mmCIF file of C-alpha atoms and ligand atoms in Angstrom:
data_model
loop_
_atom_site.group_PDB
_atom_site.id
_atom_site.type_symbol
_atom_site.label_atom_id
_atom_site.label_comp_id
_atom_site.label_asym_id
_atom_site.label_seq_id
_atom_site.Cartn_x
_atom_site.Cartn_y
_atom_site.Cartn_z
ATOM 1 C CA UNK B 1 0.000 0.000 0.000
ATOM 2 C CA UNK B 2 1.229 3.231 -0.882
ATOM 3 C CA UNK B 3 2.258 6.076 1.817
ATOM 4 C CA UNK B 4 1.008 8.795 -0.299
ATOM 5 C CA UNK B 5 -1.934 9.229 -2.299
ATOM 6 C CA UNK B 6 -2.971 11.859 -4.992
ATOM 7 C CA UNK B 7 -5.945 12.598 -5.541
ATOM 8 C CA UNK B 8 -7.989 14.600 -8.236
ATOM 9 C CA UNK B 9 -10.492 15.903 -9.940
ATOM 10 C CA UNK B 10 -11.777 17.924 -13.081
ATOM 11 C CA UNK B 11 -8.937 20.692 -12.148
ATOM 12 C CA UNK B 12 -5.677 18.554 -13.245
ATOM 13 C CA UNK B 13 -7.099 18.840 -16.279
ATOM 14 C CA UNK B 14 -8.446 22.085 -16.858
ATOM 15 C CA UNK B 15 -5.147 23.357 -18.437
ATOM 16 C CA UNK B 16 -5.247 20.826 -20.987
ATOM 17 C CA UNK B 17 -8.257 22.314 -22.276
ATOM 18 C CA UNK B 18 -11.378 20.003 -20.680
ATOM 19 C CA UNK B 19 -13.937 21.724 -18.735
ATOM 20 C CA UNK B 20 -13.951 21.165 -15.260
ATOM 21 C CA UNK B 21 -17.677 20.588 -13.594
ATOM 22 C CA UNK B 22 -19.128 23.470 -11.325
ATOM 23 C CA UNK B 23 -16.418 26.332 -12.178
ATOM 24 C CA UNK B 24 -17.574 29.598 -14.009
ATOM 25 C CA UNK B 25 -17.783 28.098 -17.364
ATOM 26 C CA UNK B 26 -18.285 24.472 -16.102
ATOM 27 C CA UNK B 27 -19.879 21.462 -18.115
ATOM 28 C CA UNK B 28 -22.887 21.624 -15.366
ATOM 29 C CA UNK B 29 -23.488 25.464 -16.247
ATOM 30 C CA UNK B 30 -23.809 24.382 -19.825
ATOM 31 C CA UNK B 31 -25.975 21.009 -19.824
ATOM 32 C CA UNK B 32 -28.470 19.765 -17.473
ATOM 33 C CA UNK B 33 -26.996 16.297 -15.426
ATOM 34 C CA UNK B 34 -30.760 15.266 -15.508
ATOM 35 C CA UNK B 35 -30.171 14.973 -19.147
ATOM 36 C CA UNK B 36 -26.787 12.942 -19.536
ATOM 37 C CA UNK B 37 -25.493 12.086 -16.300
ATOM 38 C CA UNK B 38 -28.566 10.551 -14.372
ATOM 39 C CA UNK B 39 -29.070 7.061 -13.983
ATOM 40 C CA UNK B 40 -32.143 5.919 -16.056
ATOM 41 C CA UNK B 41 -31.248 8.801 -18.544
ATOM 42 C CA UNK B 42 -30.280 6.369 -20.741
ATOM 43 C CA UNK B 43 -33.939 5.158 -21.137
ATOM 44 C CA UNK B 44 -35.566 8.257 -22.229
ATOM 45 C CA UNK B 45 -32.387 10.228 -23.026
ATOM 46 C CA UNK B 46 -30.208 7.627 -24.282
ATOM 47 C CA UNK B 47 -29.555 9.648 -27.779
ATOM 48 C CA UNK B 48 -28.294 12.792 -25.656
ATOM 49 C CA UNK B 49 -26.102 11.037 -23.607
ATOM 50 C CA UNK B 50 -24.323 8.991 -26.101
ATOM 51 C CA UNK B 51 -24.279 12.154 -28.454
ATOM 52 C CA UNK B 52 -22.783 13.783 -25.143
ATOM 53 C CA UNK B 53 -20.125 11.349 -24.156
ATOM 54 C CA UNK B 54 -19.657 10.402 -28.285
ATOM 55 C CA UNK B 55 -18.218 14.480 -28.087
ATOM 56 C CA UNK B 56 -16.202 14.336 -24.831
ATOM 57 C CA UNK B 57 -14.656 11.247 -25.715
ATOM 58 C CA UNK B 58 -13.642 12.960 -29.408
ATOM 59 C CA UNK B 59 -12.340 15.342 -27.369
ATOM 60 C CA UNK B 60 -9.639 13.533 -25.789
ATOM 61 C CA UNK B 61 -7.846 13.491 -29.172
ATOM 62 C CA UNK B 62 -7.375 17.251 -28.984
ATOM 63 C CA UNK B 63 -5.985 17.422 -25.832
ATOM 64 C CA UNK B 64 -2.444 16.659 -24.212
ATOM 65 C CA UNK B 65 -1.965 15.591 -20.587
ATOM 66 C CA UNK B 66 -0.228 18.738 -18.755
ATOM 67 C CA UNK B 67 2.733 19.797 -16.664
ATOM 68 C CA UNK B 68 0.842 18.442 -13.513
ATOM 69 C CA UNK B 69 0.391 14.971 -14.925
ATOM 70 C CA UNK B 70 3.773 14.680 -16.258
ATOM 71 C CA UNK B 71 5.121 15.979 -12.782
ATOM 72 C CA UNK B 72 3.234 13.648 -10.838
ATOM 73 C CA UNK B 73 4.041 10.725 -13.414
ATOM 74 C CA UNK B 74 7.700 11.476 -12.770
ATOM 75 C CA UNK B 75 7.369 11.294 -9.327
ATOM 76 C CA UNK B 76 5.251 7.801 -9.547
ATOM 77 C CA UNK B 77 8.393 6.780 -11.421
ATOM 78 C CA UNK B 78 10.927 7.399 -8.990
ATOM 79 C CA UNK B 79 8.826 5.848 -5.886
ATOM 80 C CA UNK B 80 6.699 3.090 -7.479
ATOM 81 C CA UNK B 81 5.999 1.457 -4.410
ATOM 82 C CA UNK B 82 4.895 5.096 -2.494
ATOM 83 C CA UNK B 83 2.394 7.270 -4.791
ATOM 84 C CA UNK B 84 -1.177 6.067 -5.857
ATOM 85 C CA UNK B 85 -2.774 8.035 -8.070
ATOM 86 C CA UNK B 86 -6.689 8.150 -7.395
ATOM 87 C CA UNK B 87 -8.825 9.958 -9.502
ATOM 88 C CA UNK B 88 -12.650 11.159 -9.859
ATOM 89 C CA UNK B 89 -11.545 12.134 -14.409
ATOM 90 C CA UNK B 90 -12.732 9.872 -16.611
ATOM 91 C CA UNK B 91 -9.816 10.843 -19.148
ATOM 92 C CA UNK B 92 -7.042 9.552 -20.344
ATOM 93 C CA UNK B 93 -4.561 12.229 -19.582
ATOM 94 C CA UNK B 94 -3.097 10.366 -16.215
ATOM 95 C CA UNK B 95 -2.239 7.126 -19.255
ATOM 96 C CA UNK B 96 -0.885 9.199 -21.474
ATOM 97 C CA UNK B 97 1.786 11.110 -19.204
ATOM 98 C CA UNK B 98 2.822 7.751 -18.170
ATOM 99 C CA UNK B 99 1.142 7.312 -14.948
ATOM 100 C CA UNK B 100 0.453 3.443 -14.072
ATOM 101 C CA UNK B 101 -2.501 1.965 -12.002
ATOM 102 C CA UNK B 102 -4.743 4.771 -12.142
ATOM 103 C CA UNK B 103 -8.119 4.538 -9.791
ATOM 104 C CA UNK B 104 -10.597 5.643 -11.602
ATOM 105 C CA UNK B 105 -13.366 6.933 -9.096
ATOM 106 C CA UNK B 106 -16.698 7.731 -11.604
ATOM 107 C CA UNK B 107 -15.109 5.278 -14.757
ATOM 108 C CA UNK B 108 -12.907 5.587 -18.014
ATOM 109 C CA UNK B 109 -14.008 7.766 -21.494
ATOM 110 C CA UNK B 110 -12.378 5.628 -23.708
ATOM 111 C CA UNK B 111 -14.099 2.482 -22.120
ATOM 112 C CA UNK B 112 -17.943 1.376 -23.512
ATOM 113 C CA UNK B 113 -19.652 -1.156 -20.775
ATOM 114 C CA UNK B 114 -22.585 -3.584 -21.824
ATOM 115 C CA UNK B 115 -25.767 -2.701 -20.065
ATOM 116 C CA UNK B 116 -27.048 -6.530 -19.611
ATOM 117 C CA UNK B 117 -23.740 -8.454 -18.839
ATOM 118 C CA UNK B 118 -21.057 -5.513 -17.740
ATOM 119 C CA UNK B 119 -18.534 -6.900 -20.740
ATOM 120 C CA UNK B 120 -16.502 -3.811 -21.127
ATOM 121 C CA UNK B 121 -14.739 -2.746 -24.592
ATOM 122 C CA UNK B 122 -11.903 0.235 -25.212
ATOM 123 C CA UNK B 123 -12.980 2.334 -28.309
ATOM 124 C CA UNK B 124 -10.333 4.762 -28.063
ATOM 125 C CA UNK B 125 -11.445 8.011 -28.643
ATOM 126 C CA UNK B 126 -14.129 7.124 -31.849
ATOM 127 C CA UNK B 127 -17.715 7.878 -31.777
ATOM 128 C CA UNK B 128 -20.294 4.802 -29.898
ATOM 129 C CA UNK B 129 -21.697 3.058 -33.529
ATOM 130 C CA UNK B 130 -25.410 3.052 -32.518
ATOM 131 C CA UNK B 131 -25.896 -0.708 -33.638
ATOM 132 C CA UNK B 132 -22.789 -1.505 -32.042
ATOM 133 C CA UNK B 133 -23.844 -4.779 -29.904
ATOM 134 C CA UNK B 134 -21.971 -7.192 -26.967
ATOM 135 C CA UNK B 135 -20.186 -9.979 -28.515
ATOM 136 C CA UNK B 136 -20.961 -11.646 -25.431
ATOM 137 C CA UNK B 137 -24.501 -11.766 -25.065
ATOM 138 C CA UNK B 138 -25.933 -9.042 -27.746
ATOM 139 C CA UNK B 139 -26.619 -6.167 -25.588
ATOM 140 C CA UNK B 140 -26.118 -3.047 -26.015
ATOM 141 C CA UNK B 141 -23.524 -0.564 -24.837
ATOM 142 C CA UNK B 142 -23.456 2.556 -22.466
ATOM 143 C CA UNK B 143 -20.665 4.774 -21.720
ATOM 144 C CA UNK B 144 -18.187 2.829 -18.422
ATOM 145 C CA UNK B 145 -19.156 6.168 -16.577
ATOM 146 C CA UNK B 146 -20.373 6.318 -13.062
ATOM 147 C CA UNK B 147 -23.759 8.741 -13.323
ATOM 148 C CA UNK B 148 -25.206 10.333 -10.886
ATOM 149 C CA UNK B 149 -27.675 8.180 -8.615
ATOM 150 C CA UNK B 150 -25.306 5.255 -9.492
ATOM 151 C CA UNK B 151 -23.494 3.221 -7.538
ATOM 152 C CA UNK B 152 -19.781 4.393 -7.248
ATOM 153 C CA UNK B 153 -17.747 0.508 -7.138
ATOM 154 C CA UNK B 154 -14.786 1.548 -6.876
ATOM 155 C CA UNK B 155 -15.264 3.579 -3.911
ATOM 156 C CA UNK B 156 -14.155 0.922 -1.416
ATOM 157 C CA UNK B 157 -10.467 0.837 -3.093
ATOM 158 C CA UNK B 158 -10.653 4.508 -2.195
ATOM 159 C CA UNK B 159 -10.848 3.460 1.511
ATOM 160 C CA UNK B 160 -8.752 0.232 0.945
ATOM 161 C CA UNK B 161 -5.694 3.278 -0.225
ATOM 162 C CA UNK B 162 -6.697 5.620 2.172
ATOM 163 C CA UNK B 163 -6.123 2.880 5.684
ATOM 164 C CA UNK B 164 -2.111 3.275 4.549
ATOM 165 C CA UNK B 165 -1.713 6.683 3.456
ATOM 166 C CA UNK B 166 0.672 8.787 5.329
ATOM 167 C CA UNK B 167 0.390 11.845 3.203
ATOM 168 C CA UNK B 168 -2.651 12.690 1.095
ATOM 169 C CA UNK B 169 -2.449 15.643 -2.170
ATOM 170 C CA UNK B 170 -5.431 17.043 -3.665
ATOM 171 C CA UNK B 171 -5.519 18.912 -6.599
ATOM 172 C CA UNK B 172 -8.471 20.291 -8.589
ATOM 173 C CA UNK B 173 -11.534 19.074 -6.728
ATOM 174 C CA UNK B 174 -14.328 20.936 -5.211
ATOM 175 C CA UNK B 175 -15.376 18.248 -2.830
ATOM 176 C CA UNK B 176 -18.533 18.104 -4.180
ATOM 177 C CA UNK B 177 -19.580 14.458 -4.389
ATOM 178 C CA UNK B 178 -16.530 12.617 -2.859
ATOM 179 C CA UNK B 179 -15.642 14.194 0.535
ATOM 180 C CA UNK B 180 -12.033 13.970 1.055
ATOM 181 C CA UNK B 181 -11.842 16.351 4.394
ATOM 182 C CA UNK B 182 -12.163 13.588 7.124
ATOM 183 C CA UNK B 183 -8.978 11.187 5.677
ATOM 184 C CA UNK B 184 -6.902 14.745 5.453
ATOM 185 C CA UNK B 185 -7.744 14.726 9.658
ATOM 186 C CA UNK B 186 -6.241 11.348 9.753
ATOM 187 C CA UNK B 187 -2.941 11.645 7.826
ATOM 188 C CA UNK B 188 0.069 13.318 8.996
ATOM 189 C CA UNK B 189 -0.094 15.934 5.857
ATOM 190 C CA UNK B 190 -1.986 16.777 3.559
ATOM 191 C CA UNK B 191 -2.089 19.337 0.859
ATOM 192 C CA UNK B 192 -5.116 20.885 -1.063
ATOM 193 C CA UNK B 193 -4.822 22.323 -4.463
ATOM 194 C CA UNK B 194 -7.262 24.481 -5.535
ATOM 195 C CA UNK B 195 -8.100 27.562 -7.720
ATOM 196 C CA UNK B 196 -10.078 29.250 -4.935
ATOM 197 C CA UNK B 197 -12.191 27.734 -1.286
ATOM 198 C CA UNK B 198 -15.078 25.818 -2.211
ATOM 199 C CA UNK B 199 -18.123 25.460 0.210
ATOM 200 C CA UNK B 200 -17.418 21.735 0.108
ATOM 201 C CA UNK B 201 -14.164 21.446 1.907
ATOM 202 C CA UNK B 202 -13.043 22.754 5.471
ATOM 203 C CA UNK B 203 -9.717 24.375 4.336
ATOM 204 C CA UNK B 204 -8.731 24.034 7.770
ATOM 205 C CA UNK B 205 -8.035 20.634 7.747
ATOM 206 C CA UNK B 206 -5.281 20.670 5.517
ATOM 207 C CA UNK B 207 -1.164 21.054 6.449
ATOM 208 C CA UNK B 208 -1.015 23.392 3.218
ATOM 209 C CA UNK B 209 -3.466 24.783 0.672
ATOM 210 C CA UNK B 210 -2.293 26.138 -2.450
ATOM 211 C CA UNK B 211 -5.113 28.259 -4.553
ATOM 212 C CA UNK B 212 -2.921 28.110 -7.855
ATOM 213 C CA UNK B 213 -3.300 26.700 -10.837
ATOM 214 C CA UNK B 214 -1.918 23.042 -10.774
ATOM 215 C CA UNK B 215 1.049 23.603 -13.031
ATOM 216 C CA UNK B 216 1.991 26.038 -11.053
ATOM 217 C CA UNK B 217 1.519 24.330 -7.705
ATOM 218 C CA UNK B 218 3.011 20.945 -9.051
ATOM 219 C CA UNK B 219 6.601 21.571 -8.321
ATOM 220 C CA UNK B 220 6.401 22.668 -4.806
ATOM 221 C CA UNK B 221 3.760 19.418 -4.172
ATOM 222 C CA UNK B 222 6.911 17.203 -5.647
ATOM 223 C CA UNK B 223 8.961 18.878 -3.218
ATOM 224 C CA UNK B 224 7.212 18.150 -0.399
ATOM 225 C CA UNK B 225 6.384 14.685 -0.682
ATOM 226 C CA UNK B 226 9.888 14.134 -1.860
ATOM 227 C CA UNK B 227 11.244 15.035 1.387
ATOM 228 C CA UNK B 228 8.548 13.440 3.005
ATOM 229 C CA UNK B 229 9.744 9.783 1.391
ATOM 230 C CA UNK B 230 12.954 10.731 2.446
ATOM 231 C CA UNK B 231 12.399 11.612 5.625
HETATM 232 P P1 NAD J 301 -22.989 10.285 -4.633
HETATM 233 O O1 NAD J 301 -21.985 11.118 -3.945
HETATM 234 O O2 NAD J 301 -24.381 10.271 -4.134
HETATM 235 O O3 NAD J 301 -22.436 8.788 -4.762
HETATM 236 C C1 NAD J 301 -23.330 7.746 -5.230
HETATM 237 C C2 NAD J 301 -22.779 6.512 -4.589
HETATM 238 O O4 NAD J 301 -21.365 6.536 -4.658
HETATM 239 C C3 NAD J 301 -23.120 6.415 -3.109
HETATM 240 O O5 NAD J 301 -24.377 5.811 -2.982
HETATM 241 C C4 NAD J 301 -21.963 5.553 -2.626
HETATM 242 O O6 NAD J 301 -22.188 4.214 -2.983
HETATM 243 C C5 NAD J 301 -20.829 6.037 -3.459
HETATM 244 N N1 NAD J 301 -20.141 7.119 -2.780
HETATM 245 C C6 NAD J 301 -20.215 8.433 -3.102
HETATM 246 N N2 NAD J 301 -19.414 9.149 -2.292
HETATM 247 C C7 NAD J 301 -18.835 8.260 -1.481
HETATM 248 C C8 NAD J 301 -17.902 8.370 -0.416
HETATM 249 N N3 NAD J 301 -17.395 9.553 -0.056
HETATM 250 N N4 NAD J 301 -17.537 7.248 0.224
HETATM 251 C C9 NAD J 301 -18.038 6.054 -0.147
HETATM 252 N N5 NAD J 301 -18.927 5.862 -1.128
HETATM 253 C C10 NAD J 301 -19.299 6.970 -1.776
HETATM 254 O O7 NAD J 301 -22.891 10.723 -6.138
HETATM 255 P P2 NAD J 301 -24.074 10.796 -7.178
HETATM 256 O O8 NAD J 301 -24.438 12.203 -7.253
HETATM 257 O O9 NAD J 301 -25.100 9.748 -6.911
HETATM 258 O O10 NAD J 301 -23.239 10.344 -8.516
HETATM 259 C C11 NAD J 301 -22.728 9.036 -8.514
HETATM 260 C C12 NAD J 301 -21.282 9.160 -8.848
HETATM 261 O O11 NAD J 301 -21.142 9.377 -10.264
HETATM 262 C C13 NAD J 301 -20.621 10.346 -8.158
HETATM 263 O O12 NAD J 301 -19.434 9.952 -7.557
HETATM 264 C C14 NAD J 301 -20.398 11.313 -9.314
HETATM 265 O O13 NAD J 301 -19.225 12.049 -9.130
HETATM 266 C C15 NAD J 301 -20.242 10.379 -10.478
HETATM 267 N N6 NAD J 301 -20.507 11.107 -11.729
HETATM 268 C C16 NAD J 301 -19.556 11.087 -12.696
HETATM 269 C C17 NAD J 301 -19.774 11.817 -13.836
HETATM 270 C C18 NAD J 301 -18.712 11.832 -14.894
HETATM 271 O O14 NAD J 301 -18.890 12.422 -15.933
HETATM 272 N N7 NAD J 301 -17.577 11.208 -14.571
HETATM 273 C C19 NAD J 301 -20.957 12.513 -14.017
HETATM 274 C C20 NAD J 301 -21.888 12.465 -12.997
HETATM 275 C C21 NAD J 301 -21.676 11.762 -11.856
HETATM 276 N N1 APR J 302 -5.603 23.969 -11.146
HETATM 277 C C1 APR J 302 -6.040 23.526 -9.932
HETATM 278 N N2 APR J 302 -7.345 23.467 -9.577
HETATM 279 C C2 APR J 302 -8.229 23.872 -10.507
HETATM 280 C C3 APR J 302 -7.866 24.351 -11.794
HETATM 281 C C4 APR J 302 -6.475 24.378 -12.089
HETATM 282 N N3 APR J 302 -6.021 24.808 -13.270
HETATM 283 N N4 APR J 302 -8.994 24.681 -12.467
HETATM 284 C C5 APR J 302 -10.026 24.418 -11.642
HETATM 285 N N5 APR J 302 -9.563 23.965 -10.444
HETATM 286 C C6 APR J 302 -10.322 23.539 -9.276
HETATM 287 C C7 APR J 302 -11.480 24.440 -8.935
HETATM 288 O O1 APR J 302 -11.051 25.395 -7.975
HETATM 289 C C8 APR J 302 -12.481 23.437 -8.320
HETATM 290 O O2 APR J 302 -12.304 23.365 -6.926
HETATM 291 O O3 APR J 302 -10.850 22.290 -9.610
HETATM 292 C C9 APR J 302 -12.079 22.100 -8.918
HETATM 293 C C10 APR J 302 -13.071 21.566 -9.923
HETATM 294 O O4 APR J 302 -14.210 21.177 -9.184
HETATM 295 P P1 APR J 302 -15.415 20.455 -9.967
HETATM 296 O O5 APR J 302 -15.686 21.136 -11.236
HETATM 297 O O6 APR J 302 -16.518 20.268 -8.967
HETATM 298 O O7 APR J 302 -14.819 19.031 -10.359
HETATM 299 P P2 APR J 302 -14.722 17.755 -9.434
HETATM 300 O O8 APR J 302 -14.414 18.101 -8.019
HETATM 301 O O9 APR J 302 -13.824 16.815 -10.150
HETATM 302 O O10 APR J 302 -16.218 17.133 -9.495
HETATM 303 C C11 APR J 302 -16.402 15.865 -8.819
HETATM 304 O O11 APR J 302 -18.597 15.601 -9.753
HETATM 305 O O12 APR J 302 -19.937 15.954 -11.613
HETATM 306 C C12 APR J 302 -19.247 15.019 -10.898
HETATM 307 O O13 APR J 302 -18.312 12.994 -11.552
HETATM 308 C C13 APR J 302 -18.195 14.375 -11.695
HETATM 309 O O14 APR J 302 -15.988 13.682 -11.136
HETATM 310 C C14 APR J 302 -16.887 14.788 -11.050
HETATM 311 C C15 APR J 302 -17.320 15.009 -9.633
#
């Protein structure tokens, strides 16, 4: 189990040009969750959300993973054994800096999951065919995206990471929908990155809280849990 654990959100990868969720500008301000990101949309707003997802997954393609994942993907590198990377994206970015055994919190763009038997299939960044059917038992396929109302699996590995960690990084979530405030009380430091306070974490909690953009915070987060390992 690893002594430190970093963990993100929608702001590690606002500087590579995808939207975060609830900031000025945010995907929530411009479409309603009711219509692509609640469970049971996909029964009377199945076309929307695939035609959603079909566009954020194209997206990937234009985008490159920033200075923050290739910092942190260094760092992995040079203390496999000490840094998990935990995340609430569904992109790729983590992947493509080099980053290994990703936790992916809410699910995985590039990744298509059969609604009757949970077969799951990587389609890259291409648009869902509409006919496209499970080898396995003829189904048919949703996005591998937690929605909201949904069970959240992979929550548990969350805790399973969290009983070990010594030292605990956040960068770029609000706290909205996975509270992170009550491990930071348990670890012996922890460090929030953020743009600004959000009304869904006790800043308070945390050794140090940086409200800077992630590249910019990145280095000085290295250095610290650097030293930290060393210690
Ligand atoms: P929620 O916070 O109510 O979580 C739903 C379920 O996830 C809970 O019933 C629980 O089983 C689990 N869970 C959530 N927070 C947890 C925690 N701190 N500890 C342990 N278990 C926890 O969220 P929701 O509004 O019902 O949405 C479901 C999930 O789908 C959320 O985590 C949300 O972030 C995610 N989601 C992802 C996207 C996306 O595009 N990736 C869009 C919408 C929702
Ligand atoms: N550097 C650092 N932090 C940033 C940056 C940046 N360049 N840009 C934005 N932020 C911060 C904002 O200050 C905000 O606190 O990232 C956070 C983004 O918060 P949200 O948009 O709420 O994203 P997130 O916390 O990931 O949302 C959690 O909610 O809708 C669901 O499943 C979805 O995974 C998402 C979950």
């Amino acid at each position: 189990m690893a002594r430190v654990v970093i963990f993100s959100g929608a702001g590690i990868s606002a500087e590579s040009g995808l939207s975060t969720f609830r900031d000025t500008g945010g995907l929530w301000e411009k479409y309603r969750i009711e219509e692509i990101c609640q469970a049971g949309c996909l029964s009377w707003n199945r076309e929307n959300t695939l035609t959603f997802y079909d566009a954020r997954r194209e997206q990937l393609a234009s985008v490159e993973p920033n200075a923050a994942h290739y910092a942190l993907s260094k760092l992995q590198a040079k203390y496999p054994n000490d840094i998990a990377i935990i995340t609430q994206n569904v992109d790729d970015l983590f992947e493509r800096a080099g980053c290994k055994e990703i936790l992916h919190l809410h699910g995985f763009l590039p990744r298509l999951r059969c609604e009757q038997c949970g077969t799951t299939h990587l389609i890259g960044y291409t648009k869902q065919e509409r006919t496209f059917t499970c080898k396995n038992c003829g189904g048919s396929f949703r996005p591998d995206i937690v929605f909201f109302g949904e069970a959240a699996p992979m929550y548990e590995h969350l805790y399973e990471a969290m009983e070990e960690c010594q030292f605990l990084v956040i960068i770029g979530s609000s706290g909205n929908v996975v509270a992170m405030d009550h491990f930071a009380l348990h670890v012996k430091v922890s460090i929030l990155n953020n743009l600004e306070p959000s009304n869904a974490i006790n800043e308070r909690v945390y050794t140090k809280v940086l409200h800077q953009k992630a590249t910019e915070a990145v280095d000085e987060i290295v250095g610290d849990v650097e030293r930290f390992l060393q210690g």
